[in-house]
Tab-separated table of C-alpha atoms in Angstrom:
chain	number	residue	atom	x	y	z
M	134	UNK	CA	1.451	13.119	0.993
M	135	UNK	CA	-2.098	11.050	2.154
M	136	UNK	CA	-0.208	12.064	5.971
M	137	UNK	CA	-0.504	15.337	5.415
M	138	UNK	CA	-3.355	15.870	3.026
M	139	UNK	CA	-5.221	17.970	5.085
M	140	UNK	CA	-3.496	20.634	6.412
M	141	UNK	CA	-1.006	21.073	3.445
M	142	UNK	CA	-4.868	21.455	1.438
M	143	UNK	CA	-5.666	24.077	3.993
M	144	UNK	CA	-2.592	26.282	3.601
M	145	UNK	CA	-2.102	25.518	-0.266
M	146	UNK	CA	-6.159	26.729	-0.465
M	147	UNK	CA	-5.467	29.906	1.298
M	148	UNK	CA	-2.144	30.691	-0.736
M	149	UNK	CA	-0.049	29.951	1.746
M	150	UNK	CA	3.664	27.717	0.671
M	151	UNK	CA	4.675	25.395	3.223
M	152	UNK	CA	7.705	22.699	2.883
M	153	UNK	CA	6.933	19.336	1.857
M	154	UNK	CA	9.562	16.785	2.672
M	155	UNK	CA	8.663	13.485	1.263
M	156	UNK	CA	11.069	9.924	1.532
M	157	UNK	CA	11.436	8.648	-2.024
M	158	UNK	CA	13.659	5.557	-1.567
M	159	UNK	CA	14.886	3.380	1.780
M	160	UNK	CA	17.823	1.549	1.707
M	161	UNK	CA	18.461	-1.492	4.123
M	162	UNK	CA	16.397	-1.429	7.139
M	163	UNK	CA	14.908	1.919	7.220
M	164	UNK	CA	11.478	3.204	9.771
M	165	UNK	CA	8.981	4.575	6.986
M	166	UNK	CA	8.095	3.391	3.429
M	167	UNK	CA	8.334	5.592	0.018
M	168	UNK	CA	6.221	8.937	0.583
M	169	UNK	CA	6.252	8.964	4.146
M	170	UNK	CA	6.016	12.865	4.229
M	171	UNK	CA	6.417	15.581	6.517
M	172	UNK	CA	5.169	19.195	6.382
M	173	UNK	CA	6.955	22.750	7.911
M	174	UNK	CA	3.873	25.409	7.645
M	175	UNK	CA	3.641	29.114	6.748
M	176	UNK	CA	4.151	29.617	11.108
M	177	UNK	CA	7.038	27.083	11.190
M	178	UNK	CA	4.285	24.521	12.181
M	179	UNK	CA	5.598	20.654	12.222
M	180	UNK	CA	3.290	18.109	11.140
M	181	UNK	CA	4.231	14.413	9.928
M	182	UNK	CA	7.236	12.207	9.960
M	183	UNK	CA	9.661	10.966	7.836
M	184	UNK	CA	11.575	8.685	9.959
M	185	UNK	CA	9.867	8.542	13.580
M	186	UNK	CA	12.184	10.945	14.801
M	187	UNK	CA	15.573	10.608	13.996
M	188	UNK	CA	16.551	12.872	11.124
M	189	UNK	CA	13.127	15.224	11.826
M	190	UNK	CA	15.172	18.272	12.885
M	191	UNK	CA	17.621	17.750	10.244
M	192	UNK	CA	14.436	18.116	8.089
M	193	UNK	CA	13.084	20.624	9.680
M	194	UNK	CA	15.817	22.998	8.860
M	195	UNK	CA	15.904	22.210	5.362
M	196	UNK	CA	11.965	23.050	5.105
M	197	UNK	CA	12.703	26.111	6.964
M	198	UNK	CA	15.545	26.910	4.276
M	199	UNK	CA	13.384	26.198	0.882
M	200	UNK	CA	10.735	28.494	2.557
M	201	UNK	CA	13.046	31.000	2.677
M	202	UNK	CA	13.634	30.930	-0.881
M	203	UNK	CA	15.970	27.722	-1.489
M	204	UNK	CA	15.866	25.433	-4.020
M	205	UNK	CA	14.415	21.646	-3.740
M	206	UNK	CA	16.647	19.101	-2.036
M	207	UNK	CA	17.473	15.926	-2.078
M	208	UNK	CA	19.322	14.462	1.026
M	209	UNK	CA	20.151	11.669	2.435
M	210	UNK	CA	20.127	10.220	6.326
M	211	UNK	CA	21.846	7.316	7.552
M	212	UNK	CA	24.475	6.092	10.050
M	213	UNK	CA	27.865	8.322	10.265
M	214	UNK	CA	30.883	5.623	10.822
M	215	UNK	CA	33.434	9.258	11.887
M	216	UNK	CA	31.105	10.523	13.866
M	217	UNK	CA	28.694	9.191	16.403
M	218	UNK	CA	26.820	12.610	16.917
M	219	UNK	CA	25.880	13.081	13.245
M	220	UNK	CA	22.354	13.176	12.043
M	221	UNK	CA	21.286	10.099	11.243
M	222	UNK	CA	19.175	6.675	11.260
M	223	UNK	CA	19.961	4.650	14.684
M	224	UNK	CA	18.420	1.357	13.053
M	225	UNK	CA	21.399	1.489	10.889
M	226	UNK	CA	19.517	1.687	7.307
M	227	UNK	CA	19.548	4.979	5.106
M	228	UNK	CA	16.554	7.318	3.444
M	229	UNK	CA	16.430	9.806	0.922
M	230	UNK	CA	14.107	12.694	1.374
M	231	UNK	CA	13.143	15.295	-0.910
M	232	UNK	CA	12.308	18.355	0.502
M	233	UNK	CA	10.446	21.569	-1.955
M	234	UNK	CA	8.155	24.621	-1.415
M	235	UNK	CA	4.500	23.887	-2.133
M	236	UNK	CA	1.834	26.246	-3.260
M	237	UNK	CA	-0.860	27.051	-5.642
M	238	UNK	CA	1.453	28.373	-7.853
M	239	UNK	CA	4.370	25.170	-7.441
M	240	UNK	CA	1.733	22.852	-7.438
M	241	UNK	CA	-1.792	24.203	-9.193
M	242	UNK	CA	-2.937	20.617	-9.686
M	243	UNK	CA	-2.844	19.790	-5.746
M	244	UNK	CA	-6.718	20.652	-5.449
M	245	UNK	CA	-7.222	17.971	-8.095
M	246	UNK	CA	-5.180	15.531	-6.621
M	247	UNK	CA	-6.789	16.184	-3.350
M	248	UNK	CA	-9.844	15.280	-4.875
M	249	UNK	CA	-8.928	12.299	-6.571
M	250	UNK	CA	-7.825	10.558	-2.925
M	251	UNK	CA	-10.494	11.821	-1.063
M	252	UNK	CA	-12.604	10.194	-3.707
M	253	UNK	CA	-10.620	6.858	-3.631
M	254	UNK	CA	-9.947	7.628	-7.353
M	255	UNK	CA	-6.306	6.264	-8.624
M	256	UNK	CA	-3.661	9.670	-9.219
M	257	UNK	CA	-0.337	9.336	-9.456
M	258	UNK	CA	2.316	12.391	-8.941
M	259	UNK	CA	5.698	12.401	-10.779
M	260	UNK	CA	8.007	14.432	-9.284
M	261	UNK	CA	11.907	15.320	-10.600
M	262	UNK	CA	14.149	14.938	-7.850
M	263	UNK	CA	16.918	14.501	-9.266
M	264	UNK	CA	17.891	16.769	-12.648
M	265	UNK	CA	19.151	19.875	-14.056
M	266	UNK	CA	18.308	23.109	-11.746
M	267	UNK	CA	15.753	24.373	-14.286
M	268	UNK	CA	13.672	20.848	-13.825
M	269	UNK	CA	14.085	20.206	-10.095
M	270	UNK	CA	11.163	20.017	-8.719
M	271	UNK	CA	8.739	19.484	-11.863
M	272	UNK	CA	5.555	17.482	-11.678
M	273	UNK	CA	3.461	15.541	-14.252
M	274	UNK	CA	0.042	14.166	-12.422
M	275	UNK	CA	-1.012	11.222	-14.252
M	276	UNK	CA	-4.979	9.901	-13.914
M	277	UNK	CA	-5.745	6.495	-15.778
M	278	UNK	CA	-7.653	8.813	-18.731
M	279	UNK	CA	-5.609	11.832	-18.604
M	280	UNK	CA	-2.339	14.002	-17.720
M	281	UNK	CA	-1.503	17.286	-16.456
M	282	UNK	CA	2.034	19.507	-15.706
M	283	UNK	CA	5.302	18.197	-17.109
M	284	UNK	CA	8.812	18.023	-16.661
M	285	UNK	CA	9.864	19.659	-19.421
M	286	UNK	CA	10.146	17.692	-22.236
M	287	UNK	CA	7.070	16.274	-23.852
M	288	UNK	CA	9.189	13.056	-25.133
M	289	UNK	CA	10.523	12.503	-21.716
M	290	UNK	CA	6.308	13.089	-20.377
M	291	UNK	CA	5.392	10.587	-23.054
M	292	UNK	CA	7.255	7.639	-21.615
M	293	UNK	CA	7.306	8.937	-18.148
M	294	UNK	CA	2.909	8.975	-17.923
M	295	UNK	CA	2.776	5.183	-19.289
M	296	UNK	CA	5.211	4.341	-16.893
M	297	UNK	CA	3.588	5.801	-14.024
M	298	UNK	CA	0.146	4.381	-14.837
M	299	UNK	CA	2.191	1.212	-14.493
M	300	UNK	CA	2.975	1.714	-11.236
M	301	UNK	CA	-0.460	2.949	-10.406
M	302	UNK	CA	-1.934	-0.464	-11.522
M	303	UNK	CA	0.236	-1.823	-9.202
M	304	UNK	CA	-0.531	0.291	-6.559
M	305	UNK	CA	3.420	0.862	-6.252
M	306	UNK	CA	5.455	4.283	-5.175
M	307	UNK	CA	9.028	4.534	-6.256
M	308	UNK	CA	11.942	6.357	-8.321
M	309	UNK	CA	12.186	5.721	-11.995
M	310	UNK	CA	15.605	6.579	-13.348
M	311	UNK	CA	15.968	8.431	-17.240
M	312	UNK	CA	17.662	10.221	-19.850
M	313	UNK	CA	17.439	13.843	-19.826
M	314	UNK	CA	14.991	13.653	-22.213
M	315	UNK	CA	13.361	10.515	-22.482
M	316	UNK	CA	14.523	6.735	-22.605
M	317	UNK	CA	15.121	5.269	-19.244
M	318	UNK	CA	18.913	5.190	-17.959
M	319	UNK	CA	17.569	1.972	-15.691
M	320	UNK	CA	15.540	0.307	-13.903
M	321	UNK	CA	14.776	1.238	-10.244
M	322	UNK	CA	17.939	-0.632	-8.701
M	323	UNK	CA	19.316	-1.778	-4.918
M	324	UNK	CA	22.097	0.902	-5.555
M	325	UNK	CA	22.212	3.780	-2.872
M	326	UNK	CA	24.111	6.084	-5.023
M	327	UNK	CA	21.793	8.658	-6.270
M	328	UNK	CA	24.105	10.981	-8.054
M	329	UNK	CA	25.131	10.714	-11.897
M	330	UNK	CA	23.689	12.073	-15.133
M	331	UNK	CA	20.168	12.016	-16.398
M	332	UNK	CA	16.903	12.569	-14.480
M	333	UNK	CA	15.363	10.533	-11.596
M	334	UNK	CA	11.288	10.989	-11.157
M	335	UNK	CA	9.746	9.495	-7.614
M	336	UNK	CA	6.401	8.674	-8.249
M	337	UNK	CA	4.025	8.700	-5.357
M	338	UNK	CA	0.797	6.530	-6.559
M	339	UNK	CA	-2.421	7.159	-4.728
M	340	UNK	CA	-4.492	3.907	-5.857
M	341	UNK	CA	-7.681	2.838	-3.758
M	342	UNK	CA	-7.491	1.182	-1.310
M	343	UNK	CA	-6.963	-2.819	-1.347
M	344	UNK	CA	-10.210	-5.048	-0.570
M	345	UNK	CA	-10.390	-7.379	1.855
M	346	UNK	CA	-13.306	-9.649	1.466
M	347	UNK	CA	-14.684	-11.624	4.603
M	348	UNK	CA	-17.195	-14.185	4.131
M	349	UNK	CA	-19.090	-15.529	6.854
M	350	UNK	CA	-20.872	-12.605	9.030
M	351	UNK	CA	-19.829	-14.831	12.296
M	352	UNK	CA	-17.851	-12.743	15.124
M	353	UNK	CA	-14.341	-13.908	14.115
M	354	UNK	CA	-15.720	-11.423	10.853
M	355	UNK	CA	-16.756	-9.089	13.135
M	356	UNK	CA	-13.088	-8.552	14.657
M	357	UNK	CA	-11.516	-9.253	11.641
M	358	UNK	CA	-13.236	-6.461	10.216
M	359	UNK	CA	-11.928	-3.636	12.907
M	360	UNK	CA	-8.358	-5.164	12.056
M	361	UNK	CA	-8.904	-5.068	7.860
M	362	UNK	CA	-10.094	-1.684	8.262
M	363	UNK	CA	-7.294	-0.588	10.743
M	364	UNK	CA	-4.614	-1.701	8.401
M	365	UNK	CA	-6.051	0.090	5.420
M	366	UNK	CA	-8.083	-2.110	3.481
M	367	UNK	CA	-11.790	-1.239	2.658
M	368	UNK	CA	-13.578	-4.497	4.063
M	369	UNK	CA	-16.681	-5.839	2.603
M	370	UNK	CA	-18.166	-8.859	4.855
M	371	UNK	CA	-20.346	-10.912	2.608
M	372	UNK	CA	-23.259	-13.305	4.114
M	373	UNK	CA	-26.225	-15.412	2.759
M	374	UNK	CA	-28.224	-15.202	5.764
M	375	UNK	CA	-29.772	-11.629	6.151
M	376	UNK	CA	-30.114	-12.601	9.954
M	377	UNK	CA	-26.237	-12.168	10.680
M	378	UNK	CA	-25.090	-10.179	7.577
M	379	UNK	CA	-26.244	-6.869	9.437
M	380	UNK	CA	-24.232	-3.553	10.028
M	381	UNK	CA	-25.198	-3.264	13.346
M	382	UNK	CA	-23.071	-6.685	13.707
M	383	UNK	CA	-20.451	-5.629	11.714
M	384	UNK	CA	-19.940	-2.300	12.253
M	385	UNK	CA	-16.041	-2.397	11.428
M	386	UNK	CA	-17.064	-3.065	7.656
M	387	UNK	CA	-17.717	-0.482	4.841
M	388	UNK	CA	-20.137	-2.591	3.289
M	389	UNK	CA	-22.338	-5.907	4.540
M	390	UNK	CA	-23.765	-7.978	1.340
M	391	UNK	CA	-26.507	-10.463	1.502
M	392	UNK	CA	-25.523	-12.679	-0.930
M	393	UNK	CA	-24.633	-16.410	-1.665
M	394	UNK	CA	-20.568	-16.332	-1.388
M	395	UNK	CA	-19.505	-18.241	-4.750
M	396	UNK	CA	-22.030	-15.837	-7.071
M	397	UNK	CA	-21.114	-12.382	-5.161
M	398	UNK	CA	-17.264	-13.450	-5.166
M	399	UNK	CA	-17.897	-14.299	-9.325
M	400	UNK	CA	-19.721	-11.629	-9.897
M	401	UNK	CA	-17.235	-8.955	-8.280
M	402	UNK	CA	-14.495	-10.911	-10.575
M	403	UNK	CA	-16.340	-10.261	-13.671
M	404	UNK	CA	-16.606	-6.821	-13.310
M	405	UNK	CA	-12.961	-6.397	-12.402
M	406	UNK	CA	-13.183	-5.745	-8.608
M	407	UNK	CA	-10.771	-8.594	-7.334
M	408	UNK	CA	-6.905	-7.902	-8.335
M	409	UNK	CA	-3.889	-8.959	-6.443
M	410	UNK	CA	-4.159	-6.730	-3.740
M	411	UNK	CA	-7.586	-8.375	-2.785
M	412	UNK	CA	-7.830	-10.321	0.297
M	413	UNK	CA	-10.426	-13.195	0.675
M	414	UNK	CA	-10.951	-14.326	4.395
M	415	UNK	CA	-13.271	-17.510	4.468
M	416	UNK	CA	-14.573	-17.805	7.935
M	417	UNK	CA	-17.793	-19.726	7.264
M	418	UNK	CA	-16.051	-23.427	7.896
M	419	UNK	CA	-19.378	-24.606	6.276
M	420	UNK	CA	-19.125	-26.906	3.050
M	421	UNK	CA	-22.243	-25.746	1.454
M	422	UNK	CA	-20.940	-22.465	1.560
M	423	UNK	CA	-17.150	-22.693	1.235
M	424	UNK	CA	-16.672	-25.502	-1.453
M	425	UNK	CA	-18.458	-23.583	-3.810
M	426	UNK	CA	-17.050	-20.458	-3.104
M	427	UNK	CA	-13.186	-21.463	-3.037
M	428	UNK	CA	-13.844	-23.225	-6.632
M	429	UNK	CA	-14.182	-19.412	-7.648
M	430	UNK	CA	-11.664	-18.198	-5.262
M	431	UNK	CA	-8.960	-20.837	-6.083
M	432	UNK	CA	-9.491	-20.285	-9.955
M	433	UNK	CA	-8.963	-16.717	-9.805
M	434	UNK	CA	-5.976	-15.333	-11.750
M	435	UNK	CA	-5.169	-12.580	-9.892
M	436	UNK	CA	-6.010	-13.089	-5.914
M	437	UNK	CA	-3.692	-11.929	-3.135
M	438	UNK	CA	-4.405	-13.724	-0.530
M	439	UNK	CA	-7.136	-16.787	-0.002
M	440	UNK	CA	-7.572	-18.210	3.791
M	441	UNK	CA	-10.012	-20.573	5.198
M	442	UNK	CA	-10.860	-20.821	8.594
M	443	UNK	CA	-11.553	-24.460	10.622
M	444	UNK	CA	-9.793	-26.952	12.542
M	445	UNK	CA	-7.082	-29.450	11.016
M	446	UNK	CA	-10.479	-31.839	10.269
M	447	UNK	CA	-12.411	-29.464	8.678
M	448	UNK	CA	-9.275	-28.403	6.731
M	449	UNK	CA	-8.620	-32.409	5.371
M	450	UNK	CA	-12.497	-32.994	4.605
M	451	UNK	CA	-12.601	-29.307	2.815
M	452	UNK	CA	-9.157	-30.203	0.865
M	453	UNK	CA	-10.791	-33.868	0.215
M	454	UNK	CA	-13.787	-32.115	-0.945
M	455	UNK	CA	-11.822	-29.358	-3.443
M	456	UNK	CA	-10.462	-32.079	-4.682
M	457	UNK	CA	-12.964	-33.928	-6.038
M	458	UNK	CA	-14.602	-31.068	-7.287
M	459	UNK	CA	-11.131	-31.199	-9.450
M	460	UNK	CA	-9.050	-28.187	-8.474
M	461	UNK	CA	-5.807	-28.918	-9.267
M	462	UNK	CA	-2.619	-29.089	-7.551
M	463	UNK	CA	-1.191	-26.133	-8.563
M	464	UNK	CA	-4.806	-24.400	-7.202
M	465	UNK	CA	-4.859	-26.040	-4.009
M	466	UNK	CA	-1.697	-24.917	-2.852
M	467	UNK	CA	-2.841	-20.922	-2.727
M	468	UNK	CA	-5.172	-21.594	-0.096
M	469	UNK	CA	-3.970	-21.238	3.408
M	470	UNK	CA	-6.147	-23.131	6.274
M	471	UNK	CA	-6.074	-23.397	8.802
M	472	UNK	CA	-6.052	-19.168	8.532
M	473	UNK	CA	-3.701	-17.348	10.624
M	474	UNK	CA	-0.042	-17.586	12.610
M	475	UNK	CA	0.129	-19.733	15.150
M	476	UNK	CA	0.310	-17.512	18.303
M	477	UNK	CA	-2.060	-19.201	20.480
M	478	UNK	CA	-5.374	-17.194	19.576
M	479	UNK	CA	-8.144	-17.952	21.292
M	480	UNK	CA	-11.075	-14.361	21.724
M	481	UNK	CA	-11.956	-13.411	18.086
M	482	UNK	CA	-9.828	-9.885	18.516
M	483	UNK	CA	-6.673	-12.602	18.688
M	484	UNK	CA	-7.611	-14.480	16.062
M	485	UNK	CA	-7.733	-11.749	14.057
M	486	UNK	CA	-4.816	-10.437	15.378
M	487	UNK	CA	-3.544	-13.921	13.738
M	488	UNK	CA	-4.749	-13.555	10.251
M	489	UNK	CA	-3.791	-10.404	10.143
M	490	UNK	CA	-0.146	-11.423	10.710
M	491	UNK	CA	-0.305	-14.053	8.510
M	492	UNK	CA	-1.237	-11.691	5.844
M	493	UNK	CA	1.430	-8.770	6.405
M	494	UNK	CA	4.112	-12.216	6.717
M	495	UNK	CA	3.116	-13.066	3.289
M	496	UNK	CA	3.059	-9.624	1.342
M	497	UNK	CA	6.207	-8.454	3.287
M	498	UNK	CA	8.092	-11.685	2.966
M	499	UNK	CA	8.560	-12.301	6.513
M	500	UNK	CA	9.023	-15.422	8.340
M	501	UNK	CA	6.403	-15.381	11.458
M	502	UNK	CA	9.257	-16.010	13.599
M	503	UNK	CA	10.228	-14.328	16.794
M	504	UNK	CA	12.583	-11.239	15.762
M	505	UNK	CA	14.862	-12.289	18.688
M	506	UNK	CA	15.423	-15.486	16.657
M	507	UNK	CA	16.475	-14.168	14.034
M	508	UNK	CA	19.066	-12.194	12.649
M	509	UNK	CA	19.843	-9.784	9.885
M	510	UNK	CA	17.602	-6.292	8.954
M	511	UNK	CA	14.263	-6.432	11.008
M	512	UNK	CA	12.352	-4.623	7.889
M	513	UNK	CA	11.685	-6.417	4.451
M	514	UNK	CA	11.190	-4.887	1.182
M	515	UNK	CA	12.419	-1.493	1.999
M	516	UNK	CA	15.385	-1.587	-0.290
M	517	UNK	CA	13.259	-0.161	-3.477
């Protein structure tokens, strides 16, 4: 729904309905992730994608048709083995979309939700796709301090909100399988088949954004930065020398902090900014500066990522150094350094292109490697 935030908010605030078609599980390789969404307008307007192009008519027609007065939908795309010409996925995977009519009077909480991320304020939305024809389509929005709608059956709400604030924490989207009214059926499973008894809720969280935290306000930062930002992470660049920690310098940042690393890195920890989403990018390759800061780092519970920038002899003497200051084994091996892929960087844009890979390689679960050396899907983690 973030795809399409805007102008579904403009019709919805005018009383207008327009179709929302929104993927709520991939299976094998697949082009978009969970809530990859798509929107047919009041004037047959287009806007959004659900699979870069291949099933989009398809869709398009079924908006069209719960306009008109149809119920919500659940289909699935994928590759036809008896016929070539069918609509369907050419990468070979499958989706599921749900497509429903959405309006103030469908969806009264939207304006709230609409609110909540535009204000970077965690909302999830719970949405039966999968039910009896009385509770297609129902919604419970869950907050962190409060609930609102329902799918018909408080005991089933109950379980369903605690569950969903799960997911929030997590920052996770997905379908969450029950009983008609209440105790889960099972858990979210590899399984295409989406038929059989019971209800099945996709819930679309909206958490903020994941941090990335760059310390060292050199011009590797600077680039690194533009790429953070560009993939979706809200980028603080953190500095003790008020000289270079500018935002004229770092422009690609949403926040520049003058600050020693090791106490602004604690001090975020301690009031329960740092999670395992949070990315910490240590470009400083100074040892007054990074020893002390990757004894915090490296001690963290809860860190996604920790890199260190420097050259193979920086890396020994700062490993030498960590480990005299007694990290332990166990601690030592989360830090990557030297940062990055190896793809032959050399301008700081590359280099960032670099860590940036390395990154997306370890949260996806890729390899690095060349596609054309390998085989099997191209996309990982797009079976849930």
């Amino acid at each position: 729904m973030r795809d399409v935030l805007d102008p579904l908010m403009s019709w919805w605030a005018e009383g207008k309905a327009s179709a929302l078609a929104t993927v709520v599980a991939t299976h094998r390789s697949a082009p978009r992730r969970p809530g990859a969404s798509m929107l047919v307008g009041p004037a047959a307007e287009a806007v959004g994608s659900v699979s870069g192009g291949c099933v989009e008519s398809a869709v398009y027609d079924l908006g069209q048709e719960v306009l008109a007065g149809a119920r919500p939908v659940l289909q699935r795309y994928g590759v036809s083995d008896t016929d070539a010409f069918a609509v369907g996925l050419t990468c070979g995977g499958t989706l599921d979309v749900f497509v429903e009519k959405v309006d103030p009077e469908t969806f009264p909480q939207l304006g709230e939700v609409a609110a909540a991320v535009r204000a970077r304020r965690p909302v999830a939305v719970a949405t039966v796709i999968v039910g009896p024809r009385e509770r297609l389509g129902r919604r419970l929005v869950v907050w962190p301090d409060r609930v609102a709608g329902g799918t018909g059956s408080d005991r089933l709400d109950g379980i369903l909100c605690q569950d969903a604030r799960g997911l929030l924490d997590a920052g996770r989207t997905g379908v969450l399988r029950y009983g008609t009214d209440g105790p889960c059926r099972s858990e979210d499973s590899e399984d295409p088949d989406v038929s059989g008894d019971g209800l099945e809720v996709f819930v679309e969280s909206f958490a903020p954004p994941p941090r990335m935290i760059v310390f060292g306000a050199i011009d590797f930062a600077a680039a690194l930065a533009r790429m953070g930002s560009f993939l979706g992470y809200r980028v603080t660049v953190c500095d003790a020398r008020p000289v270079f920690a500018t935002a004229d310098r770092l422009s690609g940042a949403d926040e520049v902090v003058v600050e020693w690393p090791h106490r602004y890195l604690q001090a975020e920890a301690e009031a329960g900014r740092i999670d395992g989403r949070t990315v910490i990018c240590v470009l400083t390759h100074d040892h007054k500066f990074d020893i002390p800061l990757l004894q915090v780092a490296l001690r963290l519970p809860d860190v996604g990522f920790i890199g260190a920038m420097g050259s193979r002899r920086t890396h020994r003497d700062r490993w030498n150094r960590l480990m005299e200051a007694r990290l332990t084994e166990t601690e030592l091996k989360r830090l990557s350094s030297p940062i990055g892929l190896d793809l032959g960087a050399r301008t700081p844009e590359e280099t960032a292109v670099s860590i940036a890979a390395e990154i997306i390689a370890l949260k996806s679960g890729g390899s690095g490697l060349r596609l054309t050396e390998r085989t099997g899907s191209i996309h990982h983690g797009f079976g849930r």
